[in-house]
mmCIF file with all atom_site columns, C-alpha atoms in Angstrom:
data_model
loop_
_atom_site.group_PDB
_atom_site.id
_atom_site.type_symbol
_atom_site.label_atom_id
_atom_site.label_alt_id
_atom_site.label_comp_id
_atom_site.label_asym_id
_atom_site.label_entity_id
_atom_site.label_seq_id
_atom_site.pdbx_PDB_ins_code
_atom_site.Cartn_x
_atom_site.Cartn_y
_atom_site.Cartn_z
_atom_site.occupancy
_atom_site.B_iso_or_equiv
_atom_site.pdbx_formal_charge
_atom_site.auth_seq_id
_atom_site.auth_comp_id
_atom_site.auth_asym_id
_atom_site.auth_atom_id
_atom_site.pdbx_PDB_model_num
ATOM 1   C CA . PRO A 1 1   ? -5.042  -18.793 36.549  1.00 0.00 ? 141 PRO A CA 1
ATOM 2   C CA . ASP A 1 2   ? -1.395  -18.901 35.485  1.00 0.00 ? 142 ASP A CA 1
ATOM 3   C CA . LYS A 1 3   ? -2.347  -17.663 31.997  1.00 0.00 ? 143 LYS A CA 1
ATOM 4   C CA . CYS A 1 4   ? -4.963  -15.427 30.529  1.00 0.00 ? 144 CYS A CA 1
ATOM 5   C CA . ILE A 1 5   ? -5.579  -14.605 26.978  1.00 0.00 ? 145 ILE A CA 1
ATOM 6   C CA . LEU A 1 6   ? -7.541  -11.446 25.897  1.00 0.00 ? 146 LEU A CA 1
ATOM 7   C CA . LYS A 1 7   ? -8.658  -10.852 22.354  1.00 0.00 ? 147 LYS A CA 1
ATOM 8   C CA . PHE A 1 8   ? -10.255 -7.462  21.566  1.00 0.00 ? 148 PHE A CA 1
ATOM 9   C CA . GLU A 1 9   ? -10.764 -4.976  18.759  1.00 0.00 ? 149 GLU A CA 1
ATOM 10  C CA . GLN A 1 10  ? -9.792  -1.382  19.253  1.00 0.00 ? 150 GLN A CA 1
ATOM 11  C CA . ARG A 1 11  ? -9.987  1.436   16.758  1.00 0.00 ? 151 ARG A CA 1
ATOM 12  C CA . PHE A 1 12  ? -7.511  4.274   17.223  1.00 0.00 ? 152 PHE A CA 1
ATOM 13  C CA . ASN A 1 13  ? -6.996  7.730   15.781  1.00 0.00 ? 153 ASN A CA 1
ATOM 14  C CA . PRO A 1 14  ? -5.272  7.150   12.345  1.00 0.00 ? 154 PRO A CA 1
ATOM 15  C CA . SER A 1 15  ? -2.348  9.328   13.469  1.00 0.00 ? 155 SER A CA 1
ATOM 16  C CA . ILE A 1 16  ? -1.374  6.788   16.286  1.00 0.00 ? 156 ILE A CA 1
ATOM 17  C CA . LYS A 1 17  ? 1.143   4.200   15.291  1.00 0.00 ? 157 LYS A CA 1
ATOM 18  C CA . ILE A 1 18  ? 0.520   0.614   16.098  1.00 0.00 ? 158 ILE A CA 1
ATOM 19  C CA . GLU A 1 19  ? 3.894   0.186   17.744  1.00 0.00 ? 159 GLU A CA 1
ATOM 20  C CA . GLU A 1 20  ? 3.157   3.271   19.980  1.00 0.00 ? 160 GLU A CA 1
ATOM 21  C CA . MET A 1 21  ? -0.274  1.874   20.937  1.00 0.00 ? 161 MET A CA 1
ATOM 22  C CA . SER A 1 22  ? 1.222   -1.611  21.746  1.00 0.00 ? 162 SER A CA 1
ATOM 23  C CA . LEU A 1 23  ? 3.738   -0.023  24.187  1.00 0.00 ? 163 LEU A CA 1
ATOM 24  C CA . ILE A 1 24  ? 0.889   2.092   25.906  1.00 0.00 ? 164 ILE A CA 1
ATOM 25  C CA . THR A 1 25  ? -1.419  -1.046  26.097  1.00 0.00 ? 165 THR A CA 1
ATOM 26  C CA . GLU A 1 26  ? 1.400   -3.098  27.504  1.00 0.00 ? 166 GLU A CA 1
ATOM 27  C CA . LYS A 1 27  ? 2.347   -0.544  30.205  1.00 0.00 ? 167 LYS A CA 1
ATOM 28  C CA . LYS A 1 28  ? -1.294  -0.252  31.251  1.00 0.00 ? 168 LYS A CA 1
ATOM 29  C CA . LEU A 1 29  ? -1.702  -4.007  31.552  1.00 0.00 ? 169 LEU A CA 1
ATOM 30  C CA . LYS A 1 30  ? 1.515   -4.271  33.641  1.00 0.00 ? 170 LYS A CA 1
ATOM 31  C CA . ASP A 1 31  ? 0.297   -1.392  35.875  1.00 0.00 ? 171 ASP A CA 1
ATOM 32  C CA . LEU A 1 32  ? -2.845  -3.577  36.554  1.00 0.00 ? 172 LEU A CA 1
ATOM 33  C CA . GLY A 1 33  ? -0.683  -6.471  37.563  1.00 0.00 ? 173 GLY A CA 1
ATOM 34  C CA . ALA A 1 34  ? 0.146   -8.511  34.555  1.00 0.00 ? 174 ALA A CA 1
ATOM 35  C CA . SER A 1 35  ? 3.654   -9.975  34.803  1.00 0.00 ? 175 SER A CA 1
ATOM 36  C CA . GLU A 1 36  ? 4.121   -10.959 31.066  1.00 0.00 ? 176 GLU A CA 1
ATOM 37  C CA . VAL A 1 37  ? 2.254   -9.254  28.178  1.00 0.00 ? 177 VAL A CA 1
ATOM 38  C CA . GLU A 1 38  ? 2.440   -10.222 24.567  1.00 0.00 ? 178 GLU A CA 1
ATOM 39  C CA . ILE A 1 39  ? 0.583   -8.102  22.014  1.00 0.00 ? 179 ILE A CA 1
ATOM 40  C CA . ILE A 1 40  ? -0.181  -9.283  18.490  1.00 0.00 ? 180 ILE A CA 1
ATOM 41  C CA . PHE A 1 41  ? -1.722  -7.084  15.928  1.00 0.00 ? 181 PHE A CA 1
ATOM 42  C CA . LEU A 1 42  ? -4.187  -9.274  13.884  1.00 0.00 ? 182 LEU A CA 1
ATOM 43  C CA . GLY A 1 43  ? -5.102  -6.558  11.319  1.00 0.00 ? 183 GLY A CA 1
ATOM 44  C CA . LYS A 1 44  ? -3.802  -6.595  7.759   1.00 0.00 ? 184 LYS A CA 1
ATOM 45  C CA . GLY A 1 45  ? -3.586  -4.304  4.865   1.00 0.00 ? 185 GLY A CA 1
ATOM 46  C CA . PHE A 1 46  ? -5.013  -4.624  1.413   1.00 0.00 ? 186 PHE A CA 1
ATOM 47  C CA . GLU A 1 47  ? -4.309  -3.559  -2.032  1.00 0.00 ? 187 GLU A CA 1
ATOM 48  C CA . ASN A 1 48  ? -6.710  -3.198  -4.994  1.00 0.00 ? 188 ASN A CA 1
ATOM 49  C CA . LYS A 1 49  ? -5.215  -5.343  -7.797  1.00 0.00 ? 189 LYS A CA 1
ATOM 50  C CA . ASN A 1 50  ? -7.731  -4.542  -10.518 1.00 0.00 ? 190 ASN A CA 1
ATOM 51  C CA . ASN A 1 51  ? -6.196  -1.368  -12.002 1.00 0.00 ? 191 ASN A CA 1
ATOM 52  C CA . HIS A 1 52  ? -9.046  -0.936  -14.646 1.00 0.00 ? 192 HIS A CA 1
ATOM 53  C CA . LEU A 1 53  ? -11.571 -0.800  -11.697 1.00 0.00 ? 193 LEU A CA 1
ATOM 54  C CA . VAL A 1 54  ? -9.393  1.572   -9.772  1.00 0.00 ? 194 VAL A CA 1
ATOM 55  C CA . ASN A 1 55  ? -9.037  3.853   -12.781 1.00 0.00 ? 195 ASN A CA 1
ATOM 56  C CA . LYS A 1 56  ? -12.796 3.811   -13.502 1.00 0.00 ? 196 LYS A CA 1
ATOM 57  C CA . PHE A 1 57  ? -13.422 4.634   -9.702  1.00 0.00 ? 197 PHE A CA 1
ATOM 58  C CA . ASN A 1 58  ? -10.922 7.529   -9.932  1.00 0.00 ? 198 ASN A CA 1
ATOM 59  C CA . LYS A 1 59  ? -12.599 8.850   -13.121 1.00 0.00 ? 199 LYS A CA 1
ATOM 60  C CA . ILE A 1 60  ? -16.169 8.777   -11.601 1.00 0.00 ? 200 ILE A CA 1
ATOM 61  C CA . VAL A 1 61  ? -15.021 10.402  -8.360  1.00 0.00 ? 201 VAL A CA 1
ATOM 62  C CA . ASN A 1 62  ? -12.997 13.145  -10.003 1.00 0.00 ? 202 ASN A CA 1
ATOM 63  C CA . GLN A 1 63  ? -16.104 14.237  -12.239 1.00 0.00 ? 203 GLN A CA 1
ATOM 64  C CA . THR A 1 64  ? -17.746 15.216  -8.939  1.00 0.00 ? 204 THR A CA 1
ATOM 65  C CA . VAL A 1 65  ? -15.031 16.119  -6.561  1.00 0.00 ? 205 VAL A CA 1
ATOM 66  C CA . ASN A 1 66  ? -11.262 16.796  -6.962  1.00 0.00 ? 206 ASN A CA 1
ATOM 67  C CA . VAL A 1 67  ? -9.601  14.425  -4.518  1.00 0.00 ? 207 VAL A CA 1
ATOM 68  C CA . LYS A 1 68  ? -6.247  12.517  -4.304  1.00 0.00 ? 208 LYS A CA 1
ATOM 69  C CA . ILE A 1 69  ? -6.788  8.696   -4.318  1.00 0.00 ? 209 ILE A CA 1
ATOM 70  C CA . ASP A 1 70  ? -4.039  7.102   -2.102  1.00 0.00 ? 210 ASP A CA 1
ATOM 71  C CA . ARG A 1 71  ? -3.450  4.473   0.466   1.00 0.00 ? 211 ARG A CA 1
ATOM 72  C CA . TYR A 1 72  ? -5.411  4.819   3.673   1.00 0.00 ? 212 TYR A CA 1
ATOM 73  C CA . LEU A 1 73  ? -3.343  5.302   6.795   1.00 0.00 ? 213 LEU A CA 1
ATOM 74  C CA . ALA A 1 74  ? -5.419  3.362   9.106   1.00 0.00 ? 214 ALA A CA 1
ATOM 75  C CA . TRP A 1 75  ? -6.971  0.068   9.599   1.00 0.00 ? 215 TRP A CA 1
ATOM 76  C CA . THR A 1 76  ? -10.445 -0.824  8.161   1.00 0.00 ? 216 THR A CA 1
ATOM 77  C CA . GLU A 1 77  ? -12.576 -3.779  7.344   1.00 0.00 ? 217 GLU A CA 1
ATOM 78  C CA . ALA A 1 78  ? -11.339 -3.429  3.844   1.00 0.00 ? 218 ALA A CA 1
ATOM 79  C CA . GLY A 1 79  ? -8.417  -5.744  4.873   1.00 0.00 ? 219 GLY A CA 1
ATOM 80  C CA . ILE A 1 80  ? -11.145 -8.404  5.389   1.00 0.00 ? 220 ILE A CA 1
ATOM 81  C CA . PHE A 1 81  ? -13.471 -7.679  2.629   1.00 0.00 ? 221 PHE A CA 1
ATOM 82  C CA . GLY A 1 82  ? -10.622 -7.236  0.297   1.00 0.00 ? 222 GLY A CA 1
ATOM 83  C CA . ASP A 1 83  ? -10.359 -11.111 0.082   1.00 0.00 ? 223 ASP A CA 1
ATOM 84  C CA . LEU A 1 84  ? -13.900 -11.153 -1.614  1.00 0.00 ? 224 LEU A CA 1
ATOM 85  C CA . GLY A 1 85  ? -13.072 -8.539  -4.235  1.00 0.00 ? 225 GLY A CA 1
ATOM 86  C CA . ASN A 1 86  ? -11.917 -4.926  -4.656  1.00 0.00 ? 226 ASN A CA 1
ATOM 87  C CA . CYS A 1 87  ? -12.580 -2.449  -1.768  1.00 0.00 ? 227 CYS A CA 1
ATOM 88  C CA . PHE A 1 88  ? -12.501 1.327   -1.827  1.00 0.00 ? 228 PHE A CA 1
ATOM 89  C CA . ILE A 1 89  ? -12.211 3.275   1.441   1.00 0.00 ? 229 ILE A CA 1
ATOM 90  C CA . PHE A 1 90  ? -13.998 6.379   0.702   1.00 0.00 ? 230 PHE A CA 1
ATOM 91  C CA . GLY A 1 91  ? -16.117 8.878   2.345   1.00 0.00 ? 231 GLY A CA 1
ATOM 92  C CA . PRO A 1 92  ? -16.618 12.393  3.800   1.00 0.00 ? 232 PRO A CA 1
ATOM 93  C CA . GLY A 1 93  ? -14.737 13.517  6.864   1.00 0.00 ? 233 GLY A CA 1
ATOM 94  C CA . ARG A 1 94  ? -11.316 14.676  7.921   1.00 0.00 ? 234 ARG A CA 1
ATOM 95  C CA . LEU A 1 95  ? -8.747  11.887  8.676   1.00 0.00 ? 235 LEU A CA 1
ATOM 96  C CA . GLU A 1 96  ? -7.181  13.918  11.649  1.00 0.00 ? 236 GLU A CA 1
ATOM 97  C CA . GLU A 1 97  ? -10.601 13.853  13.268  1.00 0.00 ? 237 GLU A CA 1
ATOM 98  C CA . ALA A 1 98  ? -11.350 10.115  12.736  1.00 0.00 ? 238 ALA A CA 1
ATOM 99  C CA . HIS A 1 99  ? -12.398 8.312   16.063  1.00 0.00 ? 239 HIS A CA 1
ATOM 100 C CA . THR A 1 100 ? -11.967 11.481  18.058  1.00 0.00 ? 240 THR A CA 1
ATOM 101 C CA . VAL A 1 101 ? -14.528 12.891  20.644  1.00 0.00 ? 241 VAL A CA 1
ATOM 102 C CA . ASN A 1 102 ? -15.434 15.802  18.357  1.00 0.00 ? 242 ASN A CA 1
ATOM 103 C CA . GLU A 1 103 ? -15.582 13.874  15.016  1.00 0.00 ? 243 GLU A CA 1
ATOM 104 C CA . PHE A 1 104 ? -18.104 15.391  12.745  1.00 0.00 ? 244 PHE A CA 1
ATOM 105 C CA . ILE A 1 105 ? -19.077 15.605  8.914   1.00 0.00 ? 245 ILE A CA 1
ATOM 106 C CA . ASP A 1 106 ? -20.150 18.857  7.289   1.00 0.00 ? 246 ASP A CA 1
ATOM 107 C CA . ILE A 1 107 ? -23.691 18.510  5.746   1.00 0.00 ? 247 ILE A CA 1
ATOM 108 C CA . GLN A 1 108 ? -22.460 19.847  2.483   1.00 0.00 ? 248 GLN A CA 1
ATOM 109 C CA . ASP A 1 109 ? -19.886 17.007  2.370   1.00 0.00 ? 249 ASP A CA 1
ATOM 110 C CA . LEU A 1 110 ? -22.612 14.388  3.266   1.00 0.00 ? 250 LEU A CA 1
ATOM 111 C CA . GLU A 1 111 ? -24.814 15.737  0.466   1.00 0.00 ? 251 GLU A CA 1
ATOM 112 C CA . LEU A 1 112 ? -21.958 15.759  -1.993  1.00 0.00 ? 252 LEU A CA 1
ATOM 113 C CA . PHE A 1 113 ? -20.856 12.273  -1.048  1.00 0.00 ? 253 PHE A CA 1
ATOM 114 C CA . THR A 1 114 ? -24.499 10.946  -1.128  1.00 0.00 ? 254 THR A CA 1
ATOM 115 C CA . ASN A 1 115 ? -24.620 11.862  -4.869  1.00 0.00 ? 255 ASN A CA 1
ATOM 116 C CA . LEU A 1 116 ? -21.169 10.600  -5.467  1.00 0.00 ? 256 LEU A CA 1
ATOM 117 C CA . TYR A 1 117 ? -22.121 7.167   -4.056  1.00 0.00 ? 257 TYR A CA 1
ATOM 118 C CA . LEU A 1 118 ? -25.261 7.174   -6.337  1.00 0.00 ? 258 LEU A CA 1
ATOM 119 C CA . ASN A 1 119 ? -23.054 7.804   -9.288  1.00 0.00 ? 259 ASN A CA 1
ATOM 120 C CA . LEU A 1 120 ? -20.514 5.173   -8.281  1.00 0.00 ? 260 LEU A CA 1
ATOM 121 C CA . ILE A 1 121 ? -23.382 2.608   -7.840  1.00 0.00 ? 261 ILE A CA 1
ATOM 122 C CA . LYS A 1 122 ? -24.777 3.388   -11.349 1.00 0.00 ? 262 LYS A CA 1
ATOM 123 C CA . GLU A 1 123 ? -21.347 3.475   -13.181 1.00 0.00 ? 263 GLU A CA 1
ATOM 124 C CA . LEU A 1 124 ? -19.544 0.628   -11.490 1.00 0.00 ? 264 LEU A CA 1
#
């Protein structure tokens, strides 16, 4: 055909910038024979607008573990679900290991977050 459209979902290590991955993907497609390549990122960010809920979430979390609540530096489904209400991206693990071959979670963190999730469900 004279034109082909591909649509796919891909998750990358959060340290990789979208622009960088677009250039890498474009080069690979051209190396495979594509003459023209247009890449469009369809993901979107989100923002919790209910400050009362965000503050309550922070208070509950910090009763169990001392963490900094901040914007997440990668794409998640929260951008989709955020249209339905407030979303929190929150869980155990290390951001620098996300979506890598050797990604893992310490069992202590899993146990801690299990209890924390139960508290959040009860309190929110």
